[in-house]
Amino acid sequence: MRKKVAILMGSDSDLPIVKGAINTLNDLSIPVEVHVFSAHRTPKQACDFASNAKADGFGVIICAAGKAAHLAGVIAAHTTLPVIGIPIKSSTLDGLDALLSTVQMPKGIPVATVAIDGADNAAILAAQILGVCDDEINTELEAMRTQMTEDVLEKDRRIQFEI
Ligand code: RP5
């Protein structure tokens, strides 16, 4: 059975960005479960989820959080599943606070951190991880790349007429 991807976010205010990851995973027919769990406001629920995630059929966990964004790091501390962090631009510091809080993990507990608000790439990276053992996902990813190339080449053709 296909492994699920968990998407956790520190607040429902992160949902507008997180939707990008949900949509991309839906497009790839990868089962997704979405939760609001905070490293600070619901630490027990977040840790319990991470501790049980492998047994519950998840293959990757994506964590989105802003400000002092400790969610991805705390989740990574409670599981050996790969954890992908999305730093959310939610504060007066333009997301740099969340980026540094997410990316600067100590040796031994990695978090694969994407760009600030980089939800689509988080989903694609999660799919690539699952695609290592799932040829169908890999085929979908290759089709996505081919489409991307065609889109850019079409833009190049169009710009030849416009300029
Ligand atoms: C973080 O604080 C959340 O991930 C969110 O990005 C930010 C603001 O949360 P709210 O005050 O909107 O709930 O923990």
PDB file of C-alpha atoms and ligand atoms in Angstrom:
ATOM      1  CA  MET A   1       0.000   0.000   0.000  1.00  0.00           C
ATOM      2  CA  ARG A   2       1.158   3.522  -0.832  1.00  0.00           C
ATOM      3  CA  LYS A   3       2.713   5.401   2.098  1.00  0.00           C
ATOM      4  CA  LYS A   4       0.952   8.568   3.254  1.00  0.00           C
ATOM      5  CA  VAL A   5       2.448  12.038   3.625  1.00  0.00           C
ATOM      6  CA  ALA A   6       1.615  13.961   6.791  1.00  0.00           C
ATOM      7  CA  ILE A   7       1.446  17.728   6.584  1.00  0.00           C
ATOM      8  CA  LEU A   8       1.596  19.408   9.980  1.00  0.00           C
ATOM      9  CA  MET A   9       1.297  23.162  10.471  1.00  0.00           C
ATOM     10  CA  GLY A  10       1.870  25.248  13.548  1.00  0.00           C
ATOM     11  CA  SER A  11      -1.326  27.239  13.059  1.00  0.00           C
ATOM     12  CA  ASP A  12      -4.323  27.286  10.753  1.00  0.00           C
ATOM     13  CA  SER A  13      -3.014  30.691   9.644  1.00  0.00           C
ATOM     14  CA  ASP A  14      -0.347  28.698   7.730  1.00  0.00           C
ATOM     15  CA  LEU A  15      -3.010  26.985   5.594  1.00  0.00           C
ATOM     16  CA  PRO A  16      -2.978  29.415   2.618  1.00  0.00           C
ATOM     17  CA  ILE A  17       0.678  28.479   1.987  1.00  0.00           C
ATOM     18  CA  VAL A  18       0.276  24.815   2.949  1.00  0.00           C
ATOM     19  CA  LYS A  19      -2.506  24.428   0.372  1.00  0.00           C
ATOM     20  CA  GLY A  20       0.164  24.472  -2.335  1.00  0.00           C
ATOM     21  CA  ALA A  21       1.667  21.274  -0.912  1.00  0.00           C
ATOM     22  CA  ILE A  22      -1.729  19.623  -0.474  1.00  0.00           C
ATOM     23  CA  ASN A  23      -2.667  20.374  -4.102  1.00  0.00           C
ATOM     24  CA  THR A  24       0.637  19.088  -5.477  1.00  0.00           C
ATOM     25  CA  LEU A  25       0.368  15.823  -3.523  1.00  0.00           C
ATOM     26  CA  ASN A  26      -3.263  15.433  -4.628  1.00  0.00           C
ATOM     27  CA  ASP A  27      -2.143  15.925  -8.254  1.00  0.00           C
ATOM     28  CA  LEU A  28       0.351  13.084  -7.749  1.00  0.00           C
ATOM     29  CA  SER A  29      -2.351  10.852  -6.149  1.00  0.00           C
ATOM     30  CA  ILE A  30      -0.336  10.595  -2.946  1.00  0.00           C
ATOM     31  CA  PRO A  31      -2.511  10.208   0.167  1.00  0.00           C
ATOM     32  CA  VAL A  32      -2.196  13.192   2.509  1.00  0.00           C
ATOM     33  CA  GLU A  33      -3.272  13.806   6.089  1.00  0.00           C
ATOM     34  CA  VAL A  34      -3.233  17.388   7.380  1.00  0.00           C
ATOM     35  CA  HIS A  35      -3.122  18.519  11.023  1.00  0.00           C
ATOM     36  CA  VAL A  36      -2.634  21.662  13.068  1.00  0.00           C
ATOM     37  CA  PHE A  37      -0.056  20.797  15.738  1.00  0.00           C
ATOM     38  CA  SER A  38       2.224  23.277  17.414  1.00  0.00           C
ATOM     39  CA  ALA A  39       5.593  22.530  18.980  1.00  0.00           C
ATOM     40  CA  HIS A  40       4.754  25.139  21.602  1.00  0.00           C
ATOM     41  CA  ARG A  41       0.967  25.108  22.019  1.00  0.00           C
ATOM     42  CA  THR A  42       0.279  21.361  21.636  1.00  0.00           C
ATOM     43  CA  PRO A  43       3.684  19.746  22.249  1.00  0.00           C
ATOM     44  CA  LYS A  44       2.284  16.446  23.530  1.00  0.00           C
ATOM     45  CA  GLN A  45      -0.017  15.925  20.526  1.00  0.00           C
ATOM     46  CA  ALA A  46       2.787  16.833  18.109  1.00  0.00           C
ATOM     47  CA  CYS A  47       5.245  14.400  19.723  1.00  0.00           C
ATOM     48  CA  ASP A  48       2.674  11.589  19.962  1.00  0.00           C
ATOM     49  CA  PHE A  49       1.858  12.006  16.276  1.00  0.00           C
ATOM     50  CA  ALA A  50       5.540  11.827  15.314  1.00  0.00           C
ATOM     51  CA  SER A  51       6.215   8.804  17.554  1.00  0.00           C
ATOM     52  CA  ASN A  52       3.361   6.838  15.950  1.00  0.00           C
ATOM     53  CA  ALA A  53       3.725   8.111  12.376  1.00  0.00           C
ATOM     54  CA  LYS A  54       5.736   5.192  10.985  1.00  0.00           C
ATOM     55  CA  ALA A  55       3.346   2.593  12.446  1.00  0.00           C
ATOM     56  CA  ASP A  56       0.419   4.668  11.170  1.00  0.00           C
ATOM     57  CA  GLY A  57       1.563   4.283   7.544  1.00  0.00           C
ATOM     58  CA  PHE A  58       3.321   7.564   6.881  1.00  0.00           C
ATOM     59  CA  GLY A  59       6.495   7.727   4.784  1.00  0.00           C
ATOM     60  CA  VAL A  60       7.351  11.428   5.041  1.00  0.00           C
ATOM     61  CA  ILE A  61       6.297  14.272   7.328  1.00  0.00           C
ATOM     62  CA  ILE A  62       6.125  17.875   6.101  1.00  0.00           C
ATOM     63  CA  CYS A  63       6.061  20.549   8.801  1.00  0.00           C
ATOM     64  CA  ALA A  64       5.139  24.180   8.153  1.00  0.00           C
ATOM     65  CA  ALA A  65       5.647  26.833  10.814  1.00  0.00           C
ATOM     66  CA  GLY A  66       6.435  30.494  11.159  1.00  0.00           C
ATOM     67  CA  LYS A  67       8.227  32.728  13.683  1.00  0.00           C
ATOM     68  CA  ALA A  68      10.248  30.577  16.170  1.00  0.00           C
ATOM     69  CA  ALA A  69       9.555  27.598  13.934  1.00  0.00           C
ATOM     70  CA  HIS A  70      10.474  24.584  16.052  1.00  0.00           C
ATOM     71  CA  LEU A  71       7.801  22.215  14.756  1.00  0.00           C
ATOM     72  CA  ALA A  72       9.909  20.400  12.138  1.00  0.00           C
ATOM     73  CA  GLY A  73      12.818  19.974  14.540  1.00  0.00           C
ATOM     74  CA  VAL A  74      10.670  18.628  17.356  1.00  0.00           C
ATOM     75  CA  ILE A  75       8.881  16.231  15.016  1.00  0.00           C
ATOM     76  CA  ALA A  76      12.238  15.049  13.606  1.00  0.00           C
ATOM     77  CA  ALA A  77      13.441  14.375  17.154  1.00  0.00           C
ATOM     78  CA  HIS A  78      10.586  11.890  17.643  1.00  0.00           C
ATOM     79  CA  THR A  79      10.810   9.845  14.422  1.00  0.00           C
ATOM     80  CA  THR A  80      13.339   8.460  11.963  1.00  0.00           C
ATOM     81  CA  LEU A  81      10.991   9.220   9.051  1.00  0.00           C
ATOM     82  CA  PRO A  82      12.310  11.968   6.759  1.00  0.00           C
ATOM     83  CA  VAL A  83      11.030  15.387   7.840  1.00  0.00           C
ATOM     84  CA  ILE A  84      10.728  18.329   5.449  1.00  0.00           C
ATOM     85  CA  GLY A  85      10.414  21.828   6.896  1.00  0.00           C
ATOM     86  CA  ILE A  86       8.594  24.749   5.287  1.00  0.00           C
ATOM     87  CA  PRO A  87       9.535  28.042   6.935  1.00  0.00           C
ATOM     88  CA  ILE A  88       6.465  30.288   6.782  1.00  0.00           C
ATOM     89  CA  LYS A  89       6.741  34.031   6.204  1.00  0.00           C
ATOM     90  CA  SER A  90       4.410  35.135   8.968  1.00  0.00           C
ATOM     91  CA  SER A  91       6.168  37.831  10.938  1.00  0.00           C
ATOM     92  CA  THR A  92       7.879  41.185  10.825  1.00  0.00           C
ATOM     93  CA  LEU A  93      11.164  39.401  10.019  1.00  0.00           C
ATOM     94  CA  ASP A  94       9.938  38.294   6.564  1.00  0.00           C
ATOM     95  CA  GLY A  95      10.321  34.582   7.334  1.00  0.00           C
ATOM     96  CA  LEU A  96      14.045  34.725   8.066  1.00  0.00           C
ATOM     97  CA  ASP A  97      13.255  33.827  11.689  1.00  0.00           C
ATOM     98  CA  ALA A  98      11.377  30.694  10.593  1.00  0.00           C
ATOM     99  CA  LEU A  99      14.032  29.796   8.005  1.00  0.00           C
ATOM    100  CA  LEU A 100      16.851  29.840  10.540  1.00  0.00           C
ATOM    101  CA  SER A 101      14.775  28.112  13.231  1.00  0.00           C
ATOM    102  CA  THR A 102      13.949  25.307  10.795  1.00  0.00           C
ATOM    103  CA  VAL A 103      17.218  24.840   8.947  1.00  0.00           C
ATOM    104  CA  GLN A 104      19.795  25.109  11.731  1.00  0.00           C
ATOM    105  CA  MET A 105      19.340  21.627  13.169  1.00  0.00           C
ATOM    106  CA  PRO A 106      22.036  20.007  15.292  1.00  0.00           C
ATOM    107  CA  LYS A 107      24.041  17.080  13.919  1.00  0.00           C
ATOM    108  CA  GLY A 108      22.117  13.802  14.095  1.00  0.00           C
ATOM    109  CA  ILE A 109      18.573  15.144  13.644  1.00  0.00           C
ATOM    110  CA  PRO A 110      18.215  16.498  10.088  1.00  0.00           C
ATOM    111  CA  VAL A 111      15.341  18.512   8.682  1.00  0.00           C
ATOM    112  CA  ALA A 112      15.284  18.966   4.889  1.00  0.00           C
ATOM    113  CA  THR A 113      14.361  22.636   4.700  1.00  0.00           C
ATOM    114  CA  VAL A 114      12.840  24.175   1.577  1.00  0.00           C
ATOM    115  CA  ALA A 115      12.620  27.878   0.755  1.00  0.00           C
ATOM    116  CA  ILE A 116      10.493  30.324   2.758  1.00  0.00           C
ATOM    117  CA  ASP A 117       6.882  29.509   1.778  1.00  0.00           C
ATOM    118  CA  GLY A 118       8.237  26.743  -0.495  1.00  0.00           C
ATOM    119  CA  ALA A 119       5.246  24.438  -0.079  1.00  0.00           C
ATOM    120  CA  ASP A 120       5.229  23.078  -3.641  1.00  0.00           C
ATOM    121  CA  ASN A 121       8.861  22.015  -3.417  1.00  0.00           C
ATOM    122  CA  ALA A 122       8.184  20.361  -0.049  1.00  0.00           C
ATOM    123  CA  ALA A 123       5.493  18.249  -1.709  1.00  0.00           C
ATOM    124  CA  ILE A 124       7.686  17.412  -4.699  1.00  0.00           C
ATOM    125  CA  LEU A 125      10.568  16.438  -2.421  1.00  0.00           C
ATOM    126  CA  ALA A 126       8.224  14.230  -0.372  1.00  0.00           C
ATOM    127  CA  ALA A 127       7.069  12.568  -3.603  1.00  0.00           C
ATOM    128  CA  GLN A 128      10.675  12.045  -4.713  1.00  0.00           C
ATOM    129  CA  ILE A 129      11.445  10.343  -1.388  1.00  0.00           C
ATOM    130  CA  LEU A 130       8.441   8.014  -1.756  1.00  0.00           C
ATOM    131  CA  GLY A 131       9.314   7.580  -5.455  1.00  0.00           C
ATOM    132  CA  VAL A 132      12.534   5.765  -4.538  1.00  0.00           C
ATOM    133  CA  CYS A 133      10.413   2.673  -3.811  1.00  0.00           C
ATOM    134  CA  ASP A 134       7.360   3.469  -5.957  1.00  0.00           C
ATOM    135  CA  ASP A 135       7.731   3.410  -9.744  1.00  0.00           C
ATOM    136  CA  GLU A 136       4.284   4.931 -10.354  1.00  0.00           C
ATOM    137  CA  ILE A 137       5.140   8.042  -8.327  1.00  0.00           C
ATOM    138  CA  ASN A 138       8.434   8.261 -10.178  1.00  0.00           C
ATOM    139  CA  THR A 139       6.649   8.117 -13.537  1.00  0.00           C
ATOM    140  CA  GLU A 140       4.311  10.937 -12.405  1.00  0.00           C
ATOM    141  CA  LEU A 141       7.294  13.031 -11.335  1.00  0.00           C
ATOM    142  CA  GLU A 142       8.998  12.508 -14.680  1.00  0.00           C
ATOM    143  CA  ALA A 143       5.804  13.587 -16.478  1.00  0.00           C
ATOM    144  CA  MET A 144       5.675  16.694 -14.280  1.00  0.00           C
ATOM    145  CA  ARG A 145       9.261  17.552 -15.268  1.00  0.00           C
ATOM    146  CA  THR A 146       8.500  17.037 -18.972  1.00  0.00           C
ATOM    147  CA  GLN A 147       5.476  19.342 -18.694  1.00  0.00           C
ATOM    148  CA  MET A 148       7.573  21.949 -16.906  1.00  0.00           C
ATOM    149  CA  THR A 149      10.160  21.877 -19.700  1.00  0.00           C
ATOM    150  CA  GLU A 150       7.461  22.208 -22.365  1.00  0.00           C
ATOM    151  CA  ASP A 151       5.900  25.154 -20.511  1.00  0.00           C
ATOM    152  CA  VAL A 152       9.206  27.026 -20.374  1.00  0.00           C
ATOM    153  CA  LEU A 153       9.986  26.321 -24.041  1.00  0.00           C
ATOM    154  CA  GLU A 154       6.525  27.605 -24.987  1.00  0.00           C
ATOM    155  CA  LYS A 155       7.234  30.817 -23.029  1.00  0.00           C
ATOM    156  CA  ASP A 156      10.530  31.145 -24.893  1.00  0.00           C
ATOM    157  CA  ARG A 157       8.753  30.752 -28.248  1.00  0.00           C
ATOM    158  CA  ARG A 158       6.159  33.374 -27.266  1.00  0.00           C
ATOM    159  CA  ILE A 159       8.735  35.916 -26.172  1.00  0.00           C
ATOM    160  CA  GLN A 160      10.425  35.720 -29.599  1.00  0.00           C
ATOM    161  CA  PHE A 161       7.279  37.300 -31.088  1.00  0.00           C
ATOM    162  CA  GLU A 162       6.781  39.851 -28.309  1.00  0.00           C
ATOM    163  CA  ILE A 163      10.258  41.404 -28.181  1.00  0.00           C
TER     164      ILE A 163
HETATM  165  C1  RP5 B   1       3.661  29.766  14.296  1.00  0.00           C
HETATM  166  O1  RP5 B   1       3.320  31.075  14.561  1.00  0.00           O
HETATM  167  C2  RP5 B   1       2.651  29.288  13.293  1.00  0.00           C
HETATM  168  O2  RP5 B   1       3.197  28.271  12.501  1.00  0.00           O
HETATM  169  C3  RP5 B   1       2.320  30.507  12.501  1.00  0.00           C
HETATM  170  O3  RP5 B   1       3.105  30.600  11.313  1.00  0.00           O
HETATM  171  C4  RP5 B   1       2.705  31.645  13.439  1.00  0.00           C
HETATM  172  C5  RP5 B   1       1.516  32.487  13.856  1.00  0.00           C
HETATM  173  O4  RP5 B   1       0.522  31.659  14.425  1.00  0.00           O
HETATM  174  P1  RP5 B   1      -0.907  32.276  14.820  1.00  0.00           P
HETATM  175  O5  RP5 B   1      -0.639  33.307  15.860  1.00  0.00           O
HETATM  176  O6  RP5 B   1      -1.477  32.835  13.538  1.00  0.00           O
HETATM  177  O7  RP5 B   1      -1.725  31.103  15.327  1.00  0.00           O
HETATM  178  O8  RP5 B   1       3.664  28.978  15.415  1.00  0.00           O
END
